[in-house]
């Protein structure tokens, strides 16, 4: 037997719930620093805080060992310009990376300054970051002395800004490359992070979702002094009292996807990501920004193929794309010949489409593995794809099924898959406003990794997590003692356990689908005040009519039900932010039909949004509100001691 | 299947079987139950037997359960039909799928 149905057939009854049911039973945990979210940034935050000698608790919805988007692995350690092979200055590179209107200059500066130290600490813990077995001798970018494998990404150009000379002979010569990105064996990372948490005495609460933050005197906007959690196996209610709380959960992606049977289908982010952290902070009175930035996500969302099961997905290093007749297509291959460019030159996609219509290119397209140099082929398949997130299992199953990189072309889904509404997503830019301590606008509350606005990649999550952990730990040293407000706890308890007290009603999947329908119709491509307000009304109707009927028969379904409530709140924040931005904005992919012009002078700014006495308030922050990145970083980090000395 | 075991059941959620267990190899150690970030599995009430797939449709195909299983061949990945990757032999043109 393997499935539930087989068990039922063989045993004549369903299995009993395997964990002790403890709906509403309380556990109180006292700590100094509480970290919510045990992915990459949360683990690093917990470790960094514990290394400062304070008590740390870490709450994770899954199991820290493999949870989060970086749980299965990561192949690129991006923006490590402090590495010995780099040809660029970390501060200058940070400014270069931040040369976009909407980005997070604070996080980027931290990443560029501390990312390489973070990587060396990863190696101390047991993570593999070098080609120590000499598997890839002779591969481009491999340094024989350090055994680092430099990635083609950001070779001589910015990988997101295509260059017209890409692919020409002599473009991207080895002696001019920036050498800022390192290929790593990221499948080894998450288990060693958990081990280090344990070694340092971090109290790890696996299978617990954070549900709310607790404010001083229970007042929205007042200092955050703790949080509540729900155990998704037992239904136990956890109450944390802490001197500082670090949020390290991530965005919400599936709000537009009207089938929760496919929630994990093509996702490149963990299925557990449902906006809980941002919503907790929102209700606690913290300020968010970029929430109106949503759009069609090109890869790994909706009902598309699983990321990398088709050739041509982003990061397909060095694999040339060819048409059905073997003709090379003019796409950059994120390889050495085009300096790691990840996006085609403007107009390329349209030119290829027209050529297809004229019959000059024939569908489908393929990734031409055999055309690659032997060692590059192996480095891409065995290192890059095997270590990168969910692609590891793809490589394993394809190898077992007889796929041969030396002989086979891998099918690409470009064009034949199309773009449609279910591909709409939150884009990942929305998040909490932070200062140079990674503190949010509410005292006692910090945000790291993808919890901040405009986040970046795995190593960004690691470096900012480590930084936020350090800062939060420093803050608790002179924080006083605060009493939790029982009324706030009771209200949360009532909200959380309401679905367990009903015999019949609506299950979480249907509620989710109701929400996604509202998002598809009213909060997607065609945005007007009328449509957005209809979306808001529809969600409010769901809250008034459907939520009181929500049922959950076991703790797992209760957890999914609470996630729905988070997503509904998250959706409302998106709508409020979209209503407040009264100007289309091509840089954010934000189109308002009723405000088609991009009034750049007035509207090129961060729109902020928060709750004050449960009323929505919007405001603005100028682009680059963080000031001079180098100066600010140095002013805030005079005591930074670099790589951790083990044994401390 | 004997007649007495035919129940009236709702449809099975799909995809239903993200991994398949080999009962001859699986030791029932439940490492995969603890590794899975989603709680796709629950432990089998029969000690030593393979876990039971309960929340199959919540799987995000991360592969960690298979990767981290200590017993080779006990836990095998099973792509749902629409997610199976495809390829073509460059010489012969033969198209294949996982
Ligand atoms: S499949 Fe592997 S990890 Fe899971 S119970 Fe069996 S032996 Fe243990
Ligand atoms: S592939 Fe990942 S999500 Fe799916 S059952 Fe295995 S561990 Fe769980």
PDB file of C-alpha atoms in Angstrom, chain A residues 1-5 7-9 11-12 15 17-19 62-63 65-69 72 207 233 260-261 264-265 267-272 304 306 309 324 366 368 370 390 392-394 396-398 401 403 407-411 413 508-509 556-557 560, chain B residues 1 5 7 9-17 21 31 33-39 41-46 50-55 57-64 66-68 77 79-80 82-91 95-98:
ATOM      1  CA  UNK A   1       0.000   0.000   0.000  1.00  0.00           C
ATOM      2  CA  UNK A   2       1.148   3.559  -0.520  1.00  0.00           C
ATOM      3  CA  UNK A   3      -1.782   5.890  -0.844  1.00  0.00           C
ATOM      4  CA  UNK A   4      -4.559   6.662   1.550  1.00  0.00           C
ATOM      5  CA  UNK A   5      -7.052   4.954  -0.752  1.00  0.00           C
ATOM      6  CA  UNK A   7      -4.800   1.769   2.889  1.00  0.00           C
ATOM      7  CA  UNK A   8      -8.549   2.075   3.101  1.00  0.00           C
ATOM      8  CA  UNK A   9      -9.024  -0.740   0.613  1.00  0.00           C
ATOM      9  CA  UNK A  11      -7.633  -2.210   6.028  1.00  0.00           C
ATOM     10  CA  UNK A  12     -11.301  -1.463   5.599  1.00  0.00           C
ATOM     11  CA  UNK A  15      -5.837   5.508   9.191  1.00  0.00           C
ATOM     12  CA  UNK A  17      -4.730  10.850  12.649  1.00  0.00           C
ATOM     13  CA  UNK A  18      -1.164   9.876  13.571  1.00  0.00           C
ATOM     14  CA  UNK A  19      -0.390  12.772  15.911  1.00  0.00           C
ATOM     15  CA  UNK A  62       7.798  22.284   7.561  1.00  0.00           C
ATOM     16  CA  UNK A  63      11.001  20.788   8.905  1.00  0.00           C
ATOM     17  CA  UNK A  65      16.138  20.296   7.332  1.00  0.00           C
ATOM     18  CA  UNK A  66      14.673  20.785   3.854  1.00  0.00           C
ATOM     19  CA  UNK A  67      12.104  23.534   4.115  1.00  0.00           C
ATOM     20  CA  UNK A  68      11.834  26.698   2.073  1.00  0.00           C
ATOM     21  CA  UNK A  69      12.557  27.475  -1.529  1.00  0.00           C
ATOM     22  CA  UNK A  72      16.502  21.144  -1.972  1.00  0.00           C
ATOM     23  CA  UNK A 207       5.760  21.965  11.849  1.00  0.00           C
ATOM     24  CA  UNK A 233       0.312  18.220  13.127  1.00  0.00           C
ATOM     25  CA  UNK A 260      -5.109  24.011  -5.271  1.00  0.00           C
ATOM     26  CA  UNK A 261      -4.543  20.525  -6.622  1.00  0.00           C
ATOM     27  CA  UNK A 264       3.033  22.822  -6.169  1.00  0.00           C
ATOM     28  CA  UNK A 265       2.995  21.933  -9.851  1.00  0.00           C
ATOM     29  CA  UNK A 267       6.312  26.308  -8.378  1.00  0.00           C
ATOM     30  CA  UNK A 268       9.945  27.314  -8.020  1.00  0.00           C
ATOM     31  CA  UNK A 269       9.140  28.440  -4.487  1.00  0.00           C
ATOM     32  CA  UNK A 270       8.022  26.213  -1.684  1.00  0.00           C
ATOM     33  CA  UNK A 271       4.370  25.218  -1.687  1.00  0.00           C
ATOM     34  CA  UNK A 272       4.183  26.452   1.921  1.00  0.00           C
ATOM     35  CA  UNK A 304       3.330  25.483 -16.574  1.00  0.00           C
ATOM     36  CA  UNK A 306       8.087  22.300 -13.586  1.00  0.00           C
ATOM     37  CA  UNK A 309      11.933  20.116 -17.020  1.00  0.00           C
ATOM     38  CA  UNK A 324      13.112  21.452 -34.649  1.00  0.00           C
ATOM     39  CA  UNK A 366      15.244  22.082 -28.017  1.00  0.00           C
ATOM     40  CA  UNK A 368      21.196  21.178 -27.707  1.00  0.00           C
ATOM     41  CA  UNK A 370      25.498  17.510 -27.429  1.00  0.00           C
ATOM     42  CA  UNK A 390      13.976  21.044  -7.410  1.00  0.00           C
ATOM     43  CA  UNK A 392      18.052  17.716  -8.666  1.00  0.00           C
ATOM     44  CA  UNK A 393      15.216  15.224  -8.819  1.00  0.00           C
ATOM     45  CA  UNK A 394      14.625  16.034 -12.479  1.00  0.00           C
ATOM     46  CA  UNK A 396      17.977  11.904 -11.316  1.00  0.00           C
ATOM     47  CA  UNK A 397      14.755  10.755 -12.955  1.00  0.00           C
ATOM     48  CA  UNK A 398      15.869  11.750 -16.452  1.00  0.00           C
ATOM     49  CA  UNK A 401      14.957   7.034 -17.807  1.00  0.00           C
ATOM     50  CA  UNK A 403      18.370  10.684 -21.098  1.00  0.00           C
ATOM     51  CA  UNK A 407      23.255  12.417 -27.363  1.00  0.00           C
ATOM     52  CA  UNK A 408      19.902  13.976 -26.551  1.00  0.00           C
ATOM     53  CA  UNK A 409      18.184  17.290 -27.145  1.00  0.00           C
ATOM     54  CA  UNK A 410      15.887  18.429 -24.362  1.00  0.00           C
ATOM     55  CA  UNK A 411      12.464  19.749 -25.324  1.00  0.00           C
ATOM     56  CA  UNK A 413       8.283  24.722 -23.983  1.00  0.00           C
ATOM     57  CA  UNK A 508     -10.015  25.548   2.363  1.00  0.00           C
ATOM     58  CA  UNK A 509      -9.606  24.571  -1.285  1.00  0.00           C
ATOM     59  CA  UNK A 556      -3.110  20.129   8.672  1.00  0.00           C
ATOM     60  CA  UNK A 557      -6.257  21.350   7.000  1.00  0.00           C
ATOM     61  CA  UNK A 560      -4.145  25.429   5.094  1.00  0.00           C
TER      62      UNK A 560
ATOM     63  CA  UNK B   1      -9.453  -6.874  -5.101  1.00  0.00           C
ATOM     64  CA  UNK B   5     -13.393  -4.020  -0.326  1.00  0.00           C
ATOM     65  CA  UNK B   7     -16.238   1.257  -1.090  1.00  0.00           C
ATOM     66  CA  UNK B   9     -15.496   6.892  -2.367  1.00  0.00           C
ATOM     67  CA  UNK B  10     -15.130  10.389  -3.723  1.00  0.00           C
ATOM     68  CA  UNK B  11     -12.697  10.877  -6.604  1.00  0.00           C
ATOM     69  CA  UNK B  12      -9.044  10.611  -5.769  1.00  0.00           C
ATOM     70  CA  UNK B  13      -7.310  14.010  -5.728  1.00  0.00           C
ATOM     71  CA  UNK B  14      -4.775  14.334  -8.502  1.00  0.00           C
ATOM     72  CA  UNK B  15      -1.887  14.004  -8.879  1.00  0.00           C
ATOM     73  CA  UNK B  16      -2.167  11.164  -6.397  1.00  0.00           C
ATOM     74  CA  UNK B  17       1.205   9.444  -6.222  1.00  0.00           C
ATOM     75  CA  UNK B  21       7.463   3.107  -2.239  1.00  0.00           C
ATOM     76  CA  UNK B  31      12.862   9.694   7.394  1.00  0.00           C
ATOM     77  CA  UNK B  33       7.872  11.714   6.609  1.00  0.00           C
ATOM     78  CA  UNK B  34      10.096  14.041   8.602  1.00  0.00           C
ATOM     79  CA  UNK B  35      11.985  15.407   5.592  1.00  0.00           C
ATOM     80  CA  UNK B  36       8.945  16.376   3.544  1.00  0.00           C
ATOM     81  CA  UNK B  37       8.323  20.077   4.200  1.00  0.00           C
ATOM     82  CA  UNK B  38       4.686  19.750   3.213  1.00  0.00           C
ATOM     83  CA  UNK B  39       3.567  16.721   5.240  1.00  0.00           C
ATOM     84  CA  UNK B  41       3.080  11.591   4.119  1.00  0.00           C
ATOM     85  CA  UNK B  42       2.012  10.217   7.459  1.00  0.00           C
ATOM     86  CA  UNK B  43       3.682   7.294   9.219  1.00  0.00           C
ATOM     87  CA  UNK B  44       2.099   3.929   8.609  1.00  0.00           C
ATOM     88  CA  UNK B  45       0.291   2.620  11.697  1.00  0.00           C
ATOM     89  CA  UNK B  46       2.017  -0.669  10.932  1.00  0.00           C
ATOM     90  CA  UNK B  50       6.160   2.372   4.075  1.00  0.00           C
ATOM     91  CA  UNK B  51       4.516   5.693   4.959  1.00  0.00           C
ATOM     92  CA  UNK B  52       1.060   6.538   3.656  1.00  0.00           C
ATOM     93  CA  UNK B  53       0.603   9.265   1.062  1.00  0.00           C
ATOM     94  CA  UNK B  54      -2.086  11.507   2.505  1.00  0.00           C
ATOM     95  CA  UNK B  55      -1.750  14.994   0.999  1.00  0.00           C
ATOM     96  CA  UNK B  57      -1.832  16.973  -4.271  1.00  0.00           C
ATOM     97  CA  UNK B  58       0.162  19.342  -2.063  1.00  0.00           C
ATOM     98  CA  UNK B  59       3.538  17.963  -3.186  1.00  0.00           C
ATOM     99  CA  UNK B  60       5.788  20.577  -4.787  1.00  0.00           C
ATOM    100  CA  UNK B  61       8.059  17.975  -6.396  1.00  0.00           C
ATOM    101  CA  UNK B  62      11.115  19.111  -4.499  1.00  0.00           C
ATOM    102  CA  UNK B  63      12.423  15.554  -4.457  1.00  0.00           C
ATOM    103  CA  UNK B  64      13.887  15.801  -0.948  1.00  0.00           C
ATOM    104  CA  UNK B  66      13.748  10.612  -2.469  1.00  0.00           C
ATOM    105  CA  UNK B  67      17.129  12.349  -2.230  1.00  0.00           C
ATOM    106  CA  UNK B  68      17.416  11.883   1.502  1.00  0.00           C
ATOM    107  CA  UNK B  77       9.928   9.650  -7.717  1.00  0.00           C
ATOM    108  CA  UNK B  79       6.237  12.578 -12.050  1.00  0.00           C
ATOM    109  CA  UNK B  80       2.560  13.203 -12.705  1.00  0.00           C
ATOM    110  CA  UNK B  82       1.637  16.399 -17.363  1.00  0.00           C
ATOM    111  CA  UNK B  83       5.012  17.133 -15.779  1.00  0.00           C
ATOM    112  CA  UNK B  84       7.117  14.422 -17.402  1.00  0.00           C
ATOM    113  CA  UNK B  85      10.086  15.960 -19.258  1.00  0.00           C
ATOM    114  CA  UNK B  86      10.674  15.072 -22.933  1.00  0.00           C
ATOM    115  CA  UNK B  87      13.747  14.763 -25.123  1.00  0.00           C
ATOM    116  CA  UNK B  88      14.811  13.747 -28.608  1.00  0.00           C
ATOM    117  CA  UNK B  89      17.822  11.785 -29.774  1.00  0.00           C
ATOM    118  CA  UNK B  90      19.932  14.114 -31.898  1.00  0.00           C
ATOM    119  CA  UNK B  91      20.884  11.385 -34.390  1.00  0.00           C
ATOM    120  CA  UNK B  95      11.328  11.373 -28.882  1.00  0.00           C
ATOM    121  CA  UNK B  96      11.180   9.997 -25.352  1.00  0.00           C
ATOM    122  CA  UNK B  97       9.747  10.956 -22.011  1.00  0.00           C
ATOM    123  CA  UNK B  98      10.457  10.088 -18.384  1.00  0.00           C
TER     124      UNK B  98
END
